[in-house]
Short mmCIF file of C-alpha atoms in Angstrom, two decimals:
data_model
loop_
_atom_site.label_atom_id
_atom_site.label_comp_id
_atom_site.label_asym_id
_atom_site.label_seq_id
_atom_site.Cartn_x
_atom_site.Cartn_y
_atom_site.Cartn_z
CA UNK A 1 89.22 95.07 98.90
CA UNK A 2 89.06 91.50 98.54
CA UNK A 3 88.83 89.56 95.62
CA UNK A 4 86.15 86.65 95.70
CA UNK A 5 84.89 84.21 93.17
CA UNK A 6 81.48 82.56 93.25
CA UNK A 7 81.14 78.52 92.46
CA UNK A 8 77.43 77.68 93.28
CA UNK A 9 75.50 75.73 90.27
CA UNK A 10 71.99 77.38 91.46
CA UNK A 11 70.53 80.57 89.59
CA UNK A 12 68.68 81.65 92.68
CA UNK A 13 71.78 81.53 95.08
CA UNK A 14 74.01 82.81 92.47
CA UNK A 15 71.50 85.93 92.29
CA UNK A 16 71.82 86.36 96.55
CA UNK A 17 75.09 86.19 96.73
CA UNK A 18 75.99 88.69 94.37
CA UNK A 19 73.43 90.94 95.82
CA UNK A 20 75.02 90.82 99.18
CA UNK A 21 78.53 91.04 97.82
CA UNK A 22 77.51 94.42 95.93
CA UNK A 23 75.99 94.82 99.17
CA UNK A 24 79.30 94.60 101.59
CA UNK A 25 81.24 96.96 99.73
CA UNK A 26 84.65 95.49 100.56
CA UNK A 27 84.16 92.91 97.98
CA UNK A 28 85.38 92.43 94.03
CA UNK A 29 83.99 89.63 92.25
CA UNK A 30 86.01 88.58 90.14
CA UNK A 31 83.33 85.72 88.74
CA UNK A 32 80.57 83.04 89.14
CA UNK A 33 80.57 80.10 87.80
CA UNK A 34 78.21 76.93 87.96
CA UNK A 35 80.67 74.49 88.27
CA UNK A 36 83.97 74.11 90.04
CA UNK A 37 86.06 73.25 86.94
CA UNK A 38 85.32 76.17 84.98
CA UNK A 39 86.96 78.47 88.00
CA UNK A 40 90.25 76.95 87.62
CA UNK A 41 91.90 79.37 85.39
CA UNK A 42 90.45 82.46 87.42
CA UNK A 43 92.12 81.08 90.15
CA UNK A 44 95.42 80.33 87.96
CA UNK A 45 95.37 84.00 86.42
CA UNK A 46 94.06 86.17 89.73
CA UNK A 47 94.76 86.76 93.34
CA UNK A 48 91.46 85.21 94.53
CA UNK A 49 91.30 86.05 98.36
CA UNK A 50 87.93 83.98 99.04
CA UNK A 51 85.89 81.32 97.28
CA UNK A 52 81.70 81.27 98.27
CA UNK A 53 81.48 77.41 97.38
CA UNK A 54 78.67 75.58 97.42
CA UNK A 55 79.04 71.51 98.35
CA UNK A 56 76.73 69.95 96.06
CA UNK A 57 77.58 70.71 92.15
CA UNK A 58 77.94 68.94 89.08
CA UNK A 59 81.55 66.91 87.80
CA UNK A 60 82.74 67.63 91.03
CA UNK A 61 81.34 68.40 94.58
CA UNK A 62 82.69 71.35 96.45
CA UNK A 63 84.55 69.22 99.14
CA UNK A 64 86.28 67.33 97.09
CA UNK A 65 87.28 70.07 94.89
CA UNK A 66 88.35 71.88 98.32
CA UNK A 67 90.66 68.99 99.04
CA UNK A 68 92.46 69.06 95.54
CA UNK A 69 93.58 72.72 96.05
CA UNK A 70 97.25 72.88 97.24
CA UNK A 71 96.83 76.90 98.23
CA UNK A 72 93.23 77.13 98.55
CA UNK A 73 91.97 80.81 99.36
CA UNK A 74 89.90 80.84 102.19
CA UNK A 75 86.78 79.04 101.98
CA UNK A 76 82.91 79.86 102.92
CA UNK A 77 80.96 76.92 102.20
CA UNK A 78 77.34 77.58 101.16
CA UNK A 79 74.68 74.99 101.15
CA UNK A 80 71.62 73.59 102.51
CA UNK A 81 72.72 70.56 104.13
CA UNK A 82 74.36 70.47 107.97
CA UNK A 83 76.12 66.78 107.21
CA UNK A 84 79.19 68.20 105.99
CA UNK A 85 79.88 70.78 108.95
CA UNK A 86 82.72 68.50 110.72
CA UNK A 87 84.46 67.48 107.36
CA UNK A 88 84.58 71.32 106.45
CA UNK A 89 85.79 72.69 109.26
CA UNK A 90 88.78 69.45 109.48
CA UNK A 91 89.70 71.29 105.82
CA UNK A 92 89.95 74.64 107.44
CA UNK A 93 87.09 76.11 106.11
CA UNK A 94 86.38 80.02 107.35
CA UNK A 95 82.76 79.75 108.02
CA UNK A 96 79.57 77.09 106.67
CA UNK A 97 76.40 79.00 105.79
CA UNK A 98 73.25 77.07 105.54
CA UNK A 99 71.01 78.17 103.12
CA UNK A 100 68.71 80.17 103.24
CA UNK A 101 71.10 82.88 105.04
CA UNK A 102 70.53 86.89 106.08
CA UNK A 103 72.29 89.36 105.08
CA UNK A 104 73.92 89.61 108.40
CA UNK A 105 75.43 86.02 108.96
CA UNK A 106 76.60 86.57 105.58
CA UNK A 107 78.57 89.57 107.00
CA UNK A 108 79.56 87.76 109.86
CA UNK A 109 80.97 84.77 107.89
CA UNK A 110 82.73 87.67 105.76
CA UNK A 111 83.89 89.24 109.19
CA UNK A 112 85.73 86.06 109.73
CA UNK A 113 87.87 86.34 106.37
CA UNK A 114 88.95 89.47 107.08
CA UNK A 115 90.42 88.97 110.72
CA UNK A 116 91.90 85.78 109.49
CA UNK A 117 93.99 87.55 105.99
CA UNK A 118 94.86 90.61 108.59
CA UNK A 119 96.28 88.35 111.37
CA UNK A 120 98.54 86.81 108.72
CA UNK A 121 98.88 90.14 106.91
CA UNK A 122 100.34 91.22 110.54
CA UNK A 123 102.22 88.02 110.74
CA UNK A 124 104.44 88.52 107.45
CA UNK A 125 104.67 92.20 108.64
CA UNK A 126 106.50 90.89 111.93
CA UNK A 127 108.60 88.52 110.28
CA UNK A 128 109.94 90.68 107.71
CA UNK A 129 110.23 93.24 110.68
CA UNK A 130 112.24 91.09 112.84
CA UNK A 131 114.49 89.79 109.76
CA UNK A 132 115.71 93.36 108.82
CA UNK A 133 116.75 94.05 112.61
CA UNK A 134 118.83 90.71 112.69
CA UNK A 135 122.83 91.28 112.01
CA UNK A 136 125.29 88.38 111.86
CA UNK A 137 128.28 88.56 114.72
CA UNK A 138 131.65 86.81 113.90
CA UNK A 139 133.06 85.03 117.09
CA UNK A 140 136.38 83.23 116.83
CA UNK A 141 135.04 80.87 114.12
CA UNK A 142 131.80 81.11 114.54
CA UNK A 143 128.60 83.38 113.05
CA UNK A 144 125.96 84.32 115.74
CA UNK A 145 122.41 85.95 114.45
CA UNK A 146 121.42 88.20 116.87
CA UNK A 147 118.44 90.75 117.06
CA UNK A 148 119.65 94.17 116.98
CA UNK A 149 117.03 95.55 119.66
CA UNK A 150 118.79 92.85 121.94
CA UNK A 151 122.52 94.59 122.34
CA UNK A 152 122.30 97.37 124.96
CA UNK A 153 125.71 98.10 124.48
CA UNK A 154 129.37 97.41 122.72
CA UNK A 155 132.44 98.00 124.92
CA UNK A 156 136.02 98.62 122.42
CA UNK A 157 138.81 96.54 124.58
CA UNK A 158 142.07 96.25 122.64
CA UNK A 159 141.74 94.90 119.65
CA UNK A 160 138.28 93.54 119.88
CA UNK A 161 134.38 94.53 120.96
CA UNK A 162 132.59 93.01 123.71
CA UNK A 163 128.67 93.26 122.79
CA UNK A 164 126.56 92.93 125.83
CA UNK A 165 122.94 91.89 125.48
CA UNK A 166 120.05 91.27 127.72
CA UNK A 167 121.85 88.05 128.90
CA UNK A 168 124.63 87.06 127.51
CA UNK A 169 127.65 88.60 125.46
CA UNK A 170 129.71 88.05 122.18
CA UNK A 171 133.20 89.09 121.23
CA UNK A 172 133.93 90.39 118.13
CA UNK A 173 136.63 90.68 115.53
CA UNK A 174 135.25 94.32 114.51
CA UNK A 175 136.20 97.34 115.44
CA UNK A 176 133.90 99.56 117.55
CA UNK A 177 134.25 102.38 114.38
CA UNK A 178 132.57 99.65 112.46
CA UNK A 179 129.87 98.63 115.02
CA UNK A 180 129.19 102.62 115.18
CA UNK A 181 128.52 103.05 111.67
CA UNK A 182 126.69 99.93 111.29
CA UNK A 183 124.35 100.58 114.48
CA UNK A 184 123.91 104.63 114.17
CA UNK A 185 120.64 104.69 112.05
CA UNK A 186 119.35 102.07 114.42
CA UNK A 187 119.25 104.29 117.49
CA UNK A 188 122.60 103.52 118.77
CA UNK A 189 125.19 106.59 119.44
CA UNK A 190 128.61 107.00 120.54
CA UNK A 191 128.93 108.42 124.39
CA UNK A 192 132.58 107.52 125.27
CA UNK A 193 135.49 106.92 123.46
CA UNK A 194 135.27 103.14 124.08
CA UNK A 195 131.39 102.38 124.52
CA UNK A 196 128.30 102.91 122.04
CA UNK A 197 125.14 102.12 123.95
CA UNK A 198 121.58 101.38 121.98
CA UNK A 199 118.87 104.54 123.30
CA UNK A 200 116.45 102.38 123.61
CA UNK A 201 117.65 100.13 126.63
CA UNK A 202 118.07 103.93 128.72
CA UNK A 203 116.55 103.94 132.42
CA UNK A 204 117.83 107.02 133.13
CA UNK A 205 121.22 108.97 133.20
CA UNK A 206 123.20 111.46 135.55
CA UNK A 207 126.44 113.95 134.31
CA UNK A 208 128.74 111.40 134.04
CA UNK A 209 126.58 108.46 133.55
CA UNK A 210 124.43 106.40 131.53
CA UNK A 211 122.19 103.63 133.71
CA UNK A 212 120.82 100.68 131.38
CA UNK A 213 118.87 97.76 132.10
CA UNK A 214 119.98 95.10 134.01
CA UNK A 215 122.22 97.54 136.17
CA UNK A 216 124.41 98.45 133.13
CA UNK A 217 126.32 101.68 134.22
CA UNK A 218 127.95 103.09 131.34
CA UNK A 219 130.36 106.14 131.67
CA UNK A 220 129.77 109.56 129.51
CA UNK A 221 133.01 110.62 127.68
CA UNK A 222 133.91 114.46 128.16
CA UNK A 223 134.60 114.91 124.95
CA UNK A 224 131.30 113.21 124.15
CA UNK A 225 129.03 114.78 126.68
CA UNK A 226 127.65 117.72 124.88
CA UNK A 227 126.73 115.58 122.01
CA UNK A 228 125.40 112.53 123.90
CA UNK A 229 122.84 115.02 125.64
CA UNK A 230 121.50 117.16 122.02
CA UNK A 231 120.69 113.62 120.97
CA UNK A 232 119.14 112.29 123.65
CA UNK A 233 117.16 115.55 124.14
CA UNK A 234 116.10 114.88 120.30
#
């Protein structure tokens, strides 16, 4: 459901658009009002996802108005002249409807709003995706963020960890007990006594072996065989 005001100065076009807002369904209107001052505090106090604003209206005229928003929900502009088409769509204005309008280009111009607030919905979704799968490495003095899906594996030599990704590799500090615990909830598991491997990056495996991506042959622990192949079989 989004929430939408109304700013349109005109009784008969405040009368349509509320009709085809009941109309839609997918719409809460939150208010109309006949000028563009007197929606300021709805828009201070609510989560307005889309303003119908007409251009020509008293005090203040719906572009200019437009331009002194700083976050400015998205914008249909309704009115019945064409000269102002350009200048809208420079202010990144979701659709113009010239009056008198159907019912379905009013649908159409709603249409618009909604693919627009889901491709950002789907943006933020990514980017708070990718930030939870990013881990910090320590290397000699240095802290590397790296995507977790990008390690295919983490070989234990000595007293350090060589993590191999898709094309390039980091030494750490840790131990491979600590990259084990750390990684196990992310699909990662343990299949010799000095290599954990990430499931995901497996193109296919034999009795003693493990074949990753980017010809990565990994070797398959006796001790650890039994248990390597209940998960994978999971």
């Amino acid at each position: 459901m989004m929430n939408c005001i109304i700013i349109e100065d005109q009784l008969p076009a405040q009368r349509i658009l509320k009709k085809y807002i009941e109309d839609v369904g997918s719409l809460n209107l939150l208010g109309v009002f006949s000028n563009a001052i007197l929606a300021l505090d709805t828009l201070k106090s609510y989560e307005v996802d889309l303003i119908f604003l007409d251009i020509h209206l008293p005090k203040i005229s719906g572009i200019d108005f437009l331009k002194s928003l700083t976050n400015p929900p998205k914008i249909i502009l309704t009115t019945a002249f064409t000269e102002y088409a350009l200048e809208s769509y420079e202010l990144n204005v979701v659709d113009y409807l010239l009056k008198p309008f159907s019912f379905q280009r009013f649908v159409k111009a709603v249409s618009k709003v909604t693919e627009r607030l889901n491709k950002i919905s789907k943006n933020t979704t990514e980017n708070n995706t990718n930030h939870k799968y990013n881990i910090y490495i320590k290397s000699g003095h240095e802290h590397y963020k790296i995507n977790i899906n990008s390690i295919l594996y983490i070989n234990s030599d000595a007293d350090y960890t060589d993590i191999y990704l898709d094309n390039k590799k980091y030494i750490s500090g840790e131990s491979l007990k600590y990259w084990e615990e750390k990684l196990n909830s992310y699909g990662f598991i343990r299949v010799h006594k000095s290599y954990i491997l990430n499931t995901n990056k497996i193109i296919k495996t034999s009795s003693s072996f493990i074949f990753l991506k980017n010809n990565h042959k990994i070797p398959i622990g006796r001790t650890y065989k039994n248990d390597v192949l209940k998960k994978l079989m999971k």
